[in-house]
Amino acid sequence: MESKEHIEIINQMINKTKEQLRPFSLNLIFWGALISIMSIIYFNVLYLFETDMHHILFWTIIPFLGMVFMTNYNIKKGREIGYETHLSRTIKIIWSIFGIAWLFIILLSAIQGFEGATIQFLILFTSAICLLISGILIKFLPVTLGGASILLILTLSSLIPEISYTYVNLFSLSLGFTIPGLFLYFHKSNE
Amino acid sequence: MDKMLFNIIRLKIMSTLISVDTCDFNYLLKVTESTKGNLSIQLKKLGEAKYINVKKCFENNYPKTRYKITSKGVRLFEKFFSDIQILKEN
């Protein structure tokens, strides 16, 4: 076999490996939709949450179940694809650390008795940083802008203290997760 | 020139593993278009020469083998690639 054929084989094999960003986009859509729906429910049936424990349970149990569901989906999808690229491994590590950070924030808030606004700020801020890093890594502007928009909303919400948590959550999750997730899902090269 | 990579199946395996972090046997079978027996033999040779790492585990009670290129494998593959490029230019 000639050297030219060797190079052709190497190129062919490398081109067969495509970056699989569809599972990541589905993760963004899922979390965006889930937290937005939760925010709407929370806002409309606020009278059901009589104690702080009710609030903590609502914002802990449902996201935790979501985390279990999406982790299971990601593992199944990974098996189906049969390979993991360096980039998808990096993205997986970033969001796993976000998951640990989220648990840590919840745990600390239960011990220290943080206010709802502080917990929300910490979680949204961490997610914005993870979105910014992910967007830059995958070179996809809507995801990067999604992260930046959450930071902007957090800045604005600190300037307007009377703004409802629900609206902050709704705008942050829609602009930061759902919309970039949909853009990524329908992106041409993501097929 | 590295004789290990002159075999077409081994070259296909290494070219695939250089572009992914890890992959399983079925994916390698699909991309190399080889037979199970031949692929197993070539993977064993690459594993013995420490070009790749073989990790066996269980997923849903089924045995699963995952493959990953070693740093030695990356170094030798890159050297092989630059050698054949020089040959092509000459």
XYZ file of N, CA and C in Angstrom:
843
model
N 0.834 -1.200 0.000
C 0.000 0.000 0.000
C 0.876 1.260 0.000
N 0.495 2.224 -0.801
C 1.291 3.449 -0.906
C 0.962 4.438 0.225
N 1.900 5.379 0.411
C 1.704 6.358 1.482
C 0.443 7.196 1.284
N 0.105 7.454 -0.002
C -1.096 8.237 -0.316
C -2.352 7.506 0.196
N -2.368 6.197 0.006
C -3.522 5.394 0.457
C -3.622 5.393 1.983
N -2.444 5.335 2.634
C -2.418 5.391 4.104
C -3.076 6.680 4.598
N -2.683 7.783 3.976
C -3.228 9.099 4.388
C -4.730 9.146 4.140
N -5.156 8.580 3.015
C -6.596 8.553 2.693
C -7.382 7.784 3.751
N -6.841 6.635 4.166
C -7.515 5.812 5.195
C -7.622 6.600 6.502
N -6.519 7.229 6.898
C -6.513 8.004 8.151
C -7.581 9.110 8.084
N -7.622 9.830 6.948
C -8.611 10.906 6.788
C -10.031 10.367 6.845
N -10.252 9.252 6.145
C -11.599 8.639 6.119
C -12.059 8.283 7.530
N -11.167 7.647 8.282
C -11.530 7.196 9.626
C -11.817 8.380 10.550
N -10.981 9.414 10.453
C -11.177 10.591 11.313
C -12.501 11.276 10.953
N -12.824 11.321 9.655
C -14.081 11.968 9.230
C -15.327 11.181 9.625
N -15.155 9.899 9.901
C -16.316 9.090 10.313
C -16.789 9.470 11.712
N -15.872 10.016 12.504
C -16.227 10.426 13.872
C -16.819 11.821 13.833
N -18.098 11.887 14.109
C -18.760 13.200 14.103
C -19.085 13.608 15.533
N -18.984 14.899 15.753
C -19.326 15.433 17.075
C -20.831 15.267 17.283
N -21.221 14.632 18.378
C -22.646 14.396 18.634
C -23.152 15.425 19.628
N -23.734 16.500 19.111
C -24.191 17.566 20.006
C -25.692 17.517 20.274
N -26.395 16.583 19.600
C -27.851 16.503 19.808
C -28.213 16.140 21.258
N -27.527 15.162 21.894
C -27.864 14.881 23.298
C -27.668 16.105 24.203
N -26.620 16.905 23.929
C -26.377 18.110 24.735
C -27.519 19.106 24.534
N -27.974 19.252 23.275
C -29.070 20.194 23.013
C -30.342 19.739 23.727
N -30.594 18.425 23.749
C -31.787 17.911 24.435
C -31.708 18.141 25.938
N -30.492 18.090 26.488
C -30.290 18.389 27.916
C -30.668 19.840 28.196
N -30.224 20.740 27.318
C -30.527 22.170 27.506
C -32.035 22.415 27.429
N -32.683 21.791 26.425
C -34.135 21.980 26.252
C -34.879 21.423 27.468
N -34.478 20.231 27.909
C -35.141 19.591 29.044
C -35.072 20.471 30.295
N -33.854 20.944 30.631
C -33.696 21.739 31.854
C -34.384 23.089 31.736
N -34.297 23.685 30.560
C -34.968 24.969 30.334
C -36.462 24.827 30.538
N -37.048 23.789 29.913
C -38.500 23.574 29.990
C -38.908 23.201 31.415
N -38.181 22.277 32.038
C -38.548 21.810 33.384
C -38.567 22.949 34.406
N -37.473 23.709 34.444
C -37.387 24.769 35.464
C -38.383 25.897 35.158
N -38.629 26.143 33.859
C -39.623 27.175 33.512
C -41.009 26.745 33.977
N -41.371 25.488 33.707
C -42.695 24.978 34.135
C -42.790 25.019 35.657
N -41.704 24.600 36.326
C -41.685 24.623 37.791
C -41.881 26.041 38.324
N -41.254 27.016 37.654
C -41.373 28.415 38.083
C -42.798 28.898 37.955
N -43.455 28.512 36.832
C -44.852 28.930 36.615
C -45.754 28.304 37.689
N -45.549 27.008 37.942
C -46.349 26.320 38.971
C -46.134 26.998 40.328
N -44.875 27.230 40.632
C -44.489 27.821 41.916
C -45.161 29.186 42.107
N -45.164 29.977 41.040
C -45.719 31.324 41.108
C -47.239 31.294 41.294
N -47.900 30.340 40.599
C -49.367 30.291 40.632
C -49.955 29.593 41.843
N -49.190 28.700 42.465
C -49.727 27.995 43.637
C -48.858 28.265 44.869
N -48.400 29.492 44.961
C -47.497 29.885 46.051
C -48.099 29.610 47.431
N -49.447 29.684 47.522
C -50.113 29.471 48.808
C -49.895 28.061 49.362
N -49.504 27.125 48.484
C -49.261 25.745 48.946
C -47.947 25.626 49.732
N -47.051 26.586 49.491
C -45.737 26.515 50.124
C -45.739 27.319 51.422
N -46.179 26.632 52.465
C -46.349 27.346 53.733
C -45.046 27.543 54.504
N -44.197 26.549 54.445
C -42.940 26.658 55.201
C -41.740 26.664 54.258
N -40.589 27.046 54.810
C -39.346 27.055 54.031
C -39.026 25.664 53.515
N -39.390 24.656 54.348
C -39.104 23.276 53.961
C -39.853 22.885 52.681
N -41.069 23.399 52.527
C -41.850 23.136 51.314
C -41.119 23.677 50.077
N -40.573 24.895 50.239
C -39.856 25.516 49.120
C -38.632 24.684 48.762
N -37.878 24.313 49.821
C -36.637 23.545 49.599
C -36.953 22.196 48.948
N -38.003 21.541 49.469
C -38.371 20.226 48.913
C -38.776 20.343 47.442
N -39.566 21.373 47.130
C -40.020 21.568 45.746
C -38.839 21.772 44.809
N -37.899 22.640 45.230
C -36.753 22.970 44.374
C -35.620 21.960 44.478
N -35.782 20.920 45.294
C -34.728 19.911 45.412
C -35.157 18.589 44.785
N -36.357 18.122 45.191
C -36.777 16.784 44.753
C -36.998 16.716 43.237
N -37.742 17.672 42.694
C -38.033 17.614 41.247
C -36.744 17.750 40.407
N -35.877 18.768 40.679
C -34.628 18.816 39.906
C -33.762 17.570 40.095
N -33.784 16.998 41.314
C -32.992 15.790 41.558
C -33.512 14.624 40.694
N -34.853 14.496 40.611
C -35.445 13.454 39.765
C -35.104 13.713 38.296
N -35.119 14.995 37.922
C -34.731 15.383 36.556
C -33.299 14.999 36.273
N -32.440 15.197 37.279
C -31.014 14.872 37.144
C -30.835 13.368 36.928
N -31.576 12.571 37.702
C -31.504 11.105 37.580
C -31.981 10.689 36.177
N -33.095 11.277 35.740
C -33.668 10.949 34.432
C -32.691 11.299 33.303
N -32.116 12.506 33.357
C -31.219 12.935 32.275
C -29.895 12.181 32.303
N -29.401 11.841 33.508
C -28.155 11.057 33.588
C -28.371 9.702 32.926
N -29.529 9.100 33.212
C -29.888 7.813 32.621
C -29.977 7.925 31.092
N -30.609 9.012 30.626
C -30.744 9.245 29.180
C -29.350 9.403 28.545
N -28.481 10.191 29.210
C -27.140 10.437 28.651
C -26.315 9.154 28.587
N -26.440 8.304 29.617
C -25.698 7.036 29.621
C -26.194 6.156 28.469
N -27.533 6.052 28.317
C -28.126 5.229 27.247
C -27.689 5.740 25.879
N -27.712 7.050 25.699
C -27.340 7.666 24.420
C -25.865 7.400 24.120
N -25.028 7.497 25.168
C -23.594 7.237 25.020
C -23.336 5.818 24.545
N -24.100 4.863 25.091
C -23.963 3.455 24.687
C -24.394 3.268 23.242
N -25.473 3.938 22.887
C -26.021 3.848 21.530
C -25.010 4.374 20.504
N -24.394 5.506 20.810
C -23.435 6.118 19.882
C -22.183 5.237 19.772
N -21.751 4.679 20.872
C -20.619 3.752 20.865
C -19.254 4.386 21.028
N -19.187 5.703 21.006
C -17.902 6.367 21.231
C -18.119 7.701 21.924
N -17.041 8.187 22.506
C -17.112 9.486 23.173
C -15.948 10.327 22.687
N -16.241 11.511 22.152
C -15.160 12.371 21.670
C -14.539 13.115 22.857
N -13.378 13.729 22.600
C -12.697 14.492 23.663
C -13.581 15.669 24.106
N -14.261 16.281 23.112
C -15.109 17.435 23.414
C -16.327 17.038 24.257
N -16.990 15.932 23.864
C -18.180 15.541 24.637
C -17.790 15.103 26.044
N -16.580 14.549 26.205
C -16.102 14.179 27.540
C -15.913 15.452 28.390
N -15.337 16.484 27.760
C -15.107 17.745 28.473
C -16.438 18.365 28.902
N -17.416 18.368 27.975
C -18.744 18.927 28.276
C -19.385 18.138 29.421
N -19.224 16.814 29.364
C -19.798 15.946 30.409
C -19.195 16.293 31.775
N -17.872 16.498 31.822
C -17.191 16.825 33.080
C -17.698 18.170 33.616
N -17.802 19.164 32.724
C -18.257 20.505 33.144
C -19.637 20.429 33.803
N -20.573 19.713 33.155
C -21.941 19.663 33.674
C -22.071 18.719 34.862
N -21.176 17.743 34.969
C -21.177 16.901 36.176
C -20.758 17.743 37.372
N -19.764 18.606 37.139
C -19.305 19.495 38.224
C -20.417 20.484 38.589
N -21.172 20.924 37.577
C -22.311 21.803 37.869
C -23.322 21.064 38.768
N -23.564 19.788 38.450
C -24.485 18.966 39.254
C -24.017 18.863 40.695
N -22.700 18.658 40.877
C -22.127 18.569 42.234
C -22.255 19.931 42.929
N -21.971 21.003 42.164
C -22.063 22.360 42.724
C -23.495 22.643 43.175
N -24.462 22.197 42.370
C -25.883 22.393 42.690
C -26.235 21.697 44.018
N -25.793 20.442 44.151
C -26.046 19.696 45.394
C -25.397 20.393 46.585
N -24.175 20.892 46.361
C -23.407 21.575 47.394
C -24.123 22.858 47.841
N -24.656 23.600 46.861
C -25.381 24.845 47.161
C -26.632 24.529 47.994
N -27.354 23.467 47.590
C -28.582 23.076 48.306
C -28.233 22.668 49.748
N -27.166 21.883 49.874
C -26.730 21.402 51.186
C -26.322 22.574 52.079
N -25.522 23.476 51.522
C -25.060 24.647 52.277
C -26.219 25.542 52.680
N -27.184 25.694 51.741
C -28.322 26.571 52.051
C -29.182 25.976 53.156
N -29.253 24.617 53.196
C -30.020 23.974 54.270
C -29.318 24.177 55.611
N -27.969 24.121 55.584
C -27.201 24.287 56.836
C -27.166 25.757 57.270
N -26.843 26.623 56.304
C -26.654 28.044 56.621
C -27.941 28.852 56.607
N -29.002 28.262 56.047
C -30.285 28.968 55.965
C -30.257 30.132 54.994
N -29.661 29.907 53.803
C -29.628 30.967 52.780
C -31.048 31.316 52.365
N -31.226 32.539 51.899
C -32.529 32.956 51.381
C -32.704 32.417 49.963
N -33.983 32.339 49.547
C -34.291 31.838 48.199
C -33.539 32.573 47.107
N -33.447 33.908 47.242
C -32.782 34.720 46.222
C -31.300 34.384 46.121
N -30.673 34.103 47.262
C -29.241 33.764 47.266
C -29.015 32.417 46.577
N -29.889 31.440 46.920
C -29.765 30.108 46.319
C -29.939 30.228 44.800
N -30.968 30.960 44.405
C -31.254 31.133 42.983
C -30.078 31.807 42.275
N -29.528 32.843 42.905
C -28.406 33.560 42.308
C -27.217 32.614 42.111
N -26.898 31.840 43.163
C -25.733 30.944 43.089
C -25.903 29.900 41.991
N -27.113 29.315 41.913
C -27.352 28.269 40.902
C -27.319 28.857 39.494
N -28.001 29.979 39.312
C -28.028 30.582 37.973
C -26.650 31.080 37.552
N -25.910 31.634 38.508
C -24.562 32.126 38.189
C -23.664 30.958 37.753
N -23.724 29.860 38.504
C -22.902 28.677 38.161
C -23.303 28.136 36.789
N -24.622 28.083 36.538
C -25.071 27.563 35.244
C -24.635 28.486 34.097
N -24.644 29.803 34.350
C -24.219 30.755 33.312
C -22.747 30.538 32.949
N -21.913 30.304 33.961
C -20.483 30.071 33.717
C -20.307 28.783 32.900
N -21.053 27.732 33.289
C -20.963 26.451 32.560
C -21.432 26.610 31.115
N -22.481 27.412 30.912
C -22.976 27.651 29.547
C -21.950 28.416 28.718
N -21.346 29.419 29.342
C -20.325 30.202 28.629
C -19.167 29.304 28.187
N -18.679 28.478 29.117
C -17.555 27.576 28.792
C -17.975 26.601 27.691
N -19.178 25.995 27.848
C -19.649 25.016 26.855
C -19.791 25.653 25.477
N -20.390 26.850 25.442
C -20.606 27.550 24.175
C -19.296 27.855 23.469
N -18.306 28.300 24.253
C -16.995 28.629 23.666
C -16.320 27.342 23.162
N -16.433 26.266 23.960
C -15.795 24.995 23.567
C -16.399 24.420 22.291
N -17.743 24.424 22.204
C -18.363 23.824 21.010
C -18.455 24.829 19.854
N -17.990 26.058 20.097
C -17.992 27.138 19.097
C -19.410 27.370 18.560
N -20.346 27.509 19.478
C -21.727 27.741 19.075
C -22.234 28.982 19.799
N -22.373 30.063 19.031
C -22.669 31.377 19.608
C -23.961 31.440 20.449
N -25.097 30.850 19.999
C -26.310 30.956 20.838
C -26.121 30.436 22.260
N -25.332 29.375 22.448
C -25.097 28.839 23.803
C -24.257 29.834 24.618
N -23.237 30.402 23.983
C -22.396 31.395 24.667
C -23.247 32.609 25.055
N -24.078 33.063 24.098
C -24.950 34.211 24.379
C -25.976 33.878 25.460
N -26.403 32.611 25.501
C -27.333 32.150 26.543
C -26.722 32.342 27.920
N -25.460 31.943 28.065
C -24.737 32.114 29.334
C -24.602 33.591 29.686
N -24.255 34.397 28.666
C -24.078 35.841 28.883
C -25.407 36.485 29.273
N -26.514 35.999 28.664
C -27.824 36.606 28.968
C -28.233 36.315 30.413
N -27.877 35.144 30.929
C -28.189 34.845 32.350
C -27.424 35.816 33.261
N -26.163 36.059 32.933
C -25.360 37.000 33.743
C -25.978 38.392 33.704
N -26.471 38.762 32.515
C -27.103 40.078 32.356
C -28.391 40.160 33.176
N -29.199 39.100 33.109
C -30.468 39.074 33.877
C -30.174 39.148 35.380
N -29.125 38.428 35.824
C -28.763 38.450 37.250
C -28.339 39.851 37.674
N -27.592 40.533 36.796
C -27.150 41.895 37.101
C -28.366 42.815 37.199
N -29.266 42.693 36.208
C -30.464 43.536 36.205
C -31.346 43.264 37.417
N -31.467 41.960 37.777
C -32.331 41.613 38.918
C -31.773 42.154 40.229
N -30.453 42.301 40.306
C -29.885 42.869 41.541
C -30.139 44.375 41.609
N -30.355 44.997 40.424
C -30.650 46.436 40.389
C -32.131 46.709 40.667
N -32.964 45.667 40.373
C -34.418 45.814 40.632
C -34.796 44.777 41.692
N -34.618 45.074 42.971
C -34.824 44.062 44.025
C -36.254 43.528 44.117
N -37.240 44.331 43.659
C -38.641 43.881 43.804
C -39.064 42.867 42.732
N -38.196 42.582 41.777
C -38.543 41.646 40.702
C -38.738 40.221 41.255
N -39.758 39.538 40.734
C -40.088 38.196 41.222
C -39.025 37.170 40.796
N -38.769 36.202 41.707
C -37.822 35.104 41.402
C -38.284 34.365 40.148
N -39.621 34.221 40.039
C -40.206 33.463 38.947
C -39.793 34.043 37.600
N -39.897 35.375 37.479
C -39.532 36.004 36.211
C -38.038 35.851 35.931
N -37.245 35.984 36.969
C -35.781 35.829 36.795
C -35.493 34.414 36.290
N -36.133 33.427 36.930
C -35.952 32.027 36.519
C -36.429 31.806 35.099
N -37.619 32.293 34.817
C -38.259 32.086 33.515
C -37.415 32.686 32.385
N -37.002 33.940 32.550
C -36.199 34.595 31.508
C -34.822 33.948 31.393
N -34.216 33.648 32.542
C -32.870 33.057 32.527
C -32.876 31.702 31.836
N -33.850 30.873 32.219
C -33.889 29.507 31.672
C -34.283 29.500 30.204
N -35.187 30.398 29.820
C -35.604 30.445 28.417
C -34.466 30.935 27.544
N -33.860 32.059 27.949
C -32.791 32.637 27.122
C -31.486 31.855 27.224
N -31.251 31.270 28.396
C -29.970 30.574 28.599
C -29.981 29.119 28.183
N -31.119 28.449 28.338
C -31.176 27.012 28.059
C -32.087 26.647 26.879
N -33.398 26.954 27.009
C -34.360 26.466 26.008
C -34.044 26.974 24.596
N -33.901 28.281 24.443
C -33.701 28.840 23.091
C -32.350 28.376 22.488
N -31.214 28.485 23.227
C -29.961 27.957 22.647
C -30.039 26.453 22.359
N -30.768 25.720 23.234
C -30.934 24.272 23.034
C -31.664 23.980 21.740
N -32.726 24.753 21.466
C -33.488 24.570 20.223
C -32.643 24.941 19.003
N -31.873 26.019 19.133
C -30.976 26.420 18.043
C -29.980 25.288 17.746
N -29.434 24.722 18.801
C -28.437 23.656 18.650
C -29.068 22.387 18.068
N -30.298 22.094 18.508
C -30.997 20.888 18.040
C -31.248 20.960 16.534
N -31.623 22.138 16.058
C -31.942 22.282 14.631
C -30.755 22.777 13.809
N -29.586 22.842 14.436
C -28.397 23.294 13.716
C -28.038 22.262 12.649
N -27.723 22.732 11.428
C -27.488 21.841 10.278
C -26.383 20.821 10.503
N -25.257 21.260 11.072
C -24.121 20.344 11.235
C -24.344 19.331 12.348
N -25.483 19.465 13.057
C -25.763 18.577 14.181
C -26.665 17.423 13.740
N -26.343 16.805 12.633
C -27.201 15.725 12.107
C -26.413 14.437 11.957
N 9.987 3.207 9.599
C 8.513 3.190 9.610
C 7.988 2.096 10.539
N 6.905 2.434 11.235
C 6.312 1.511 12.200
C 5.527 0.397 11.482
N 6.038 -0.840 11.595
C 5.395 -1.950 10.873
C 4.016 -2.281 11.432
N 3.835 -1.987 12.717
C 2.557 -2.276 13.369
C 1.393 -1.601 12.652
N 1.636 -0.388 12.141
C 0.558 0.378 11.520
C 0.441 0.152 10.016
N 1.225 -0.755 9.474
C 1.102 -1.059 8.049
C -0.111 -1.938 7.757
N -0.594 -2.623 8.780
C -1.802 -3.429 8.607
C -3.013 -2.489 8.515
N -3.824 -2.697 7.499
C -4.938 -1.759 7.239
C -5.946 -1.685 8.389
N -6.261 -2.831 9.003
C -7.248 -2.821 10.108
C -6.665 -2.098 11.322
N -5.378 -2.375 11.615
C -4.749 -1.709 12.764
C -4.656 -0.197 12.523
N -4.383 0.182 11.275
C -4.313 1.609 10.947
C -5.700 2.261 11.120
N -6.742 1.539 10.691
C -8.109 2.063 10.839
C -8.467 2.217 12.322
N -8.082 1.219 13.114
C -8.372 1.273 14.559
C -7.689 2.494 15.177
N -6.401 2.646 14.877
C -5.634 3.748 15.482
C -6.142 5.102 15.003
N -6.532 5.193 13.720
C -7.060 6.464 13.196
C -8.378 6.815 13.863
N -9.157 5.790 14.193
C -10.426 6.048 14.876
C -10.156 6.480 16.312
N -9.274 5.726 16.986
C -9.026 6.006 18.410
C -8.313 7.344 18.648
N -7.594 7.823 17.616
C -6.912 9.118 17.787
C -7.937 10.261 17.805
N -9.108 10.019 17.176
C -10.095 11.103 17.088
C -11.197 11.009 18.146
N -11.196 9.949 18.949
C -12.188 9.854 20.030
C -11.484 9.665 21.374
N -12.243 9.866 22.448
C -11.660 9.627 23.764
C -11.693 8.128 24.066
N -12.871 7.528 23.933
C -13.015 6.076 24.083
C -14.053 5.588 23.072
N -14.025 4.307 22.752
C -15.095 3.741 21.935
C -15.230 2.256 22.233
N -16.357 1.669 21.819
C -16.577 0.250 22.113
C -16.291 -0.633 20.884
N -16.361 -1.947 21.103
C -16.023 -2.920 20.061
C -16.959 -2.782 18.849
N -18.253 -2.625 19.116
C -19.227 -2.555 18.014
C -18.987 -1.356 17.097
N -18.591 -0.239 17.692
C -18.317 0.938 16.864
C -17.094 0.674 15.980
N -16.067 0.053 16.563
C -14.862 -0.259 15.778
C -15.186 -1.253 14.664
N -16.079 -2.188 14.972
C -16.478 -3.189 13.979
C -17.163 -2.502 12.792
N -17.988 -1.506 13.122
C -18.729 -0.789 12.076
C -17.782 0.061 11.214
N -16.907 0.806 11.852
C -16.067 1.734 11.069
C -14.915 1.050 10.338
N -14.429 -0.053 10.889
C -13.306 -0.721 10.212
C -13.800 -1.676 9.121
N -15.084 -1.999 9.142
C -15.704 -2.933 8.183
C -14.936 -4.252 8.150
N -14.558 -4.695 9.331
C -13.803 -5.937 9.455
C -14.710 -7.042 10.005
N -14.139 -8.230 10.189
C -14.910 -9.301 10.831
C -14.589 -9.269 12.327
N -15.461 -9.881 13.141
C -15.253 -9.869 14.593
C -13.914 -10.515 14.965
N -13.626 -11.643 14.318
C -12.408 -12.397 14.617
C -11.156 -11.607 14.290
N -11.124 -11.058 13.079
C -9.961 -10.284 12.647
C -9.769 -9.049 13.529
N -10.883 -8.369 13.815
C -10.793 -7.162 14.642
C -10.257 -7.500 16.037
N -10.740 -8.622 16.605
C -10.269 -9.037 17.940
C -8.767 -9.294 17.937
N -8.293 -9.965 16.883
C -6.853 -10.275 16.796
C -6.032 -8.984 16.721
N -6.476 -8.059 15.866
C -5.708 -6.813 15.684
C -5.740 -5.955 16.962
N -6.878 -5.973 17.635
C -6.984 -5.217 18.893
C -6.074 -5.810 19.954
N -5.999 -7.138 19.958
C -5.139 -7.823 20.926
C -3.673 -7.453 20.685
N -3.279 -7.434 19.393
C -1.894 -7.070 19.050
C -1.578 -5.634 19.470
N -2.518 -4.745 19.209
C -2.303 -3.335 19.583
C -2.249 -3.177 21.103
N -3.070 -3.964 21.792
C -3.092 -3.932 23.255
C -1.787 -4.462 23.834
N -1.291 -5.573 23.259
C -0.028 -6.169 23.742
C 1.156 -5.230 23.514
N 1.092 -4.477 22.399
C 2.192 -3.540 22.094
C 2.022 -2.211 22.839
N 0.980 -2.133 23.686
C 0.683 -0.937 24.505
C 0.339 0.294 23.657
N -0.213 0.067 22.483
C -0.683 1.180 21.655
C -2.056 1.635 22.149
N -2.819 0.670 22.678
C -4.158 0.993 23.174
C -4.383 0.390 24.569
N -5.336 0.970 25.278
C -5.752 0.445 26.582
C -7.080 -0.271 26.404
N -7.206 -1.430 26.997
C -8.460 -2.179 26.897
C -9.097 -2.218 28.281
N -10.346 -1.767 28.359
C -11.031 -1.765 29.642
C -12.299 -2.604 29.535
N -12.340 -3.659 30.321
C -13.530 -4.516 30.298
C -14.436 -4.162 31.474
N -15.721 -4.055 31.194
C -16.674 -3.747 32.265
C -18.021 -4.419 31.970
N -18.952 -4.238 32.891
C -20.298 -4.791 32.684
C -21.299 -3.653 32.586
N -22.154 -3.716 31.562
C -23.213 -2.730 31.423
C -24.521 -3.497 31.267
N -25.439 -3.308 32.211
C -26.712 -4.056 32.217
C -26.475 -5.568 32.193
N -25.524 -6.028 32.968
C -25.155 -7.452 33.075
C -24.513 -8.028 31.807
N -24.219 -7.187 30.828
C -23.552 -7.670 29.616
C -22.107 -7.185 29.621
N -21.160 -8.056 29.233
C -19.771 -7.586 29.204
C -19.558 -6.574 28.076
N -18.806 -5.557 28.376
C -18.566 -4.493 27.398
C -17.078 -4.160 27.415
N -16.491 -3.969 26.252
C -15.073 -3.619 26.197
C -14.924 -2.246 25.567
N -14.178 -1.399 26.253
C -13.945 -0.047 25.731
C -12.460 0.115 25.433
N -12.167 0.841 24.379
C -10.787 1.009 23.930
C -10.394 2.482 23.955
N -9.125 2.697 24.310
C -8.610 4.074 24.392
C -7.155 4.049 23.936
N -6.763 5.029 23.160
C -5.370 5.076 22.696
C -4.466 5.511 23.862
N -3.270 4.926 23.942
C -2.342 5.307 25.022
C -1.476 6.481 24.545
N -0.722 7.084 25.461
C 0.158 8.190 25.039
C 1.262 7.667 24.112
N 1.674 6.405 24.346
C 2.677 5.788 23.453
C 2.053 5.632 22.054
N 0.790 5.197 22.022
C 0.072 5.026 20.756
C -0.051 6.338 20.004
N -0.367 7.415 20.724
C -0.502 8.740 20.086
C 0.837 9.147 19.473
N 1.900 8.971 20.266
C 3.252 9.375 19.817
C 3.647 8.610 18.561
N 3.431 7.286 18.582
C 3.842 6.457 17.443
C 2.957 6.690 16.216
N 1.674 6.965 16.459
C 0.770 7.238 15.343
C 1.176 8.551 14.673
N 1.488 9.548 15.483
C 1.903 10.855 14.922
C 3.200 10.730 14.140
N 4.108 9.897 14.658
C 5.384 9.690 13.966
C 5.138 8.980 12.635
N 4.265 7.970 12.677
C 3.909 7.220 11.467
C 3.319 8.173 10.423
N 2.420 9.038 10.883
C 1.752 9.984 9.978
C 2.766 10.942 9.345
N 3.681 11.469 10.155
C 4.679 12.397 9.576
C 5.626 11.660 8.637
N 5.953 10.390 8.955
C 6.830 9.596 8.079
C 6.190 9.362 6.712
N 4.892 9.001 6.715
C 4.258 8.743 5.413
C 4.045 10.034 4.621
N 3.900 11.132 5.329
C 3.783 12.418 4.625
C 5.083 12.776 3.937
N 6.194 12.520 4.640
C 7.516 12.782 4.046
C 7.693 11.897 2.803
N 7.308 10.610 2.959
C 7.407 9.653 1.837
C 6.581 10.124 0.645
N 5.377 10.618 0.934
C 4.466 11.069 -0.123
C 5.073 12.271 -0.864
N 5.672 13.191 -0.105
C 6.270 14.385 -0.709
C 7.491 14.046 -1.556
N 8.213 12.992 -1.114
C 9.408 12.599 -1.890
C 9.016 11.759 -3.105
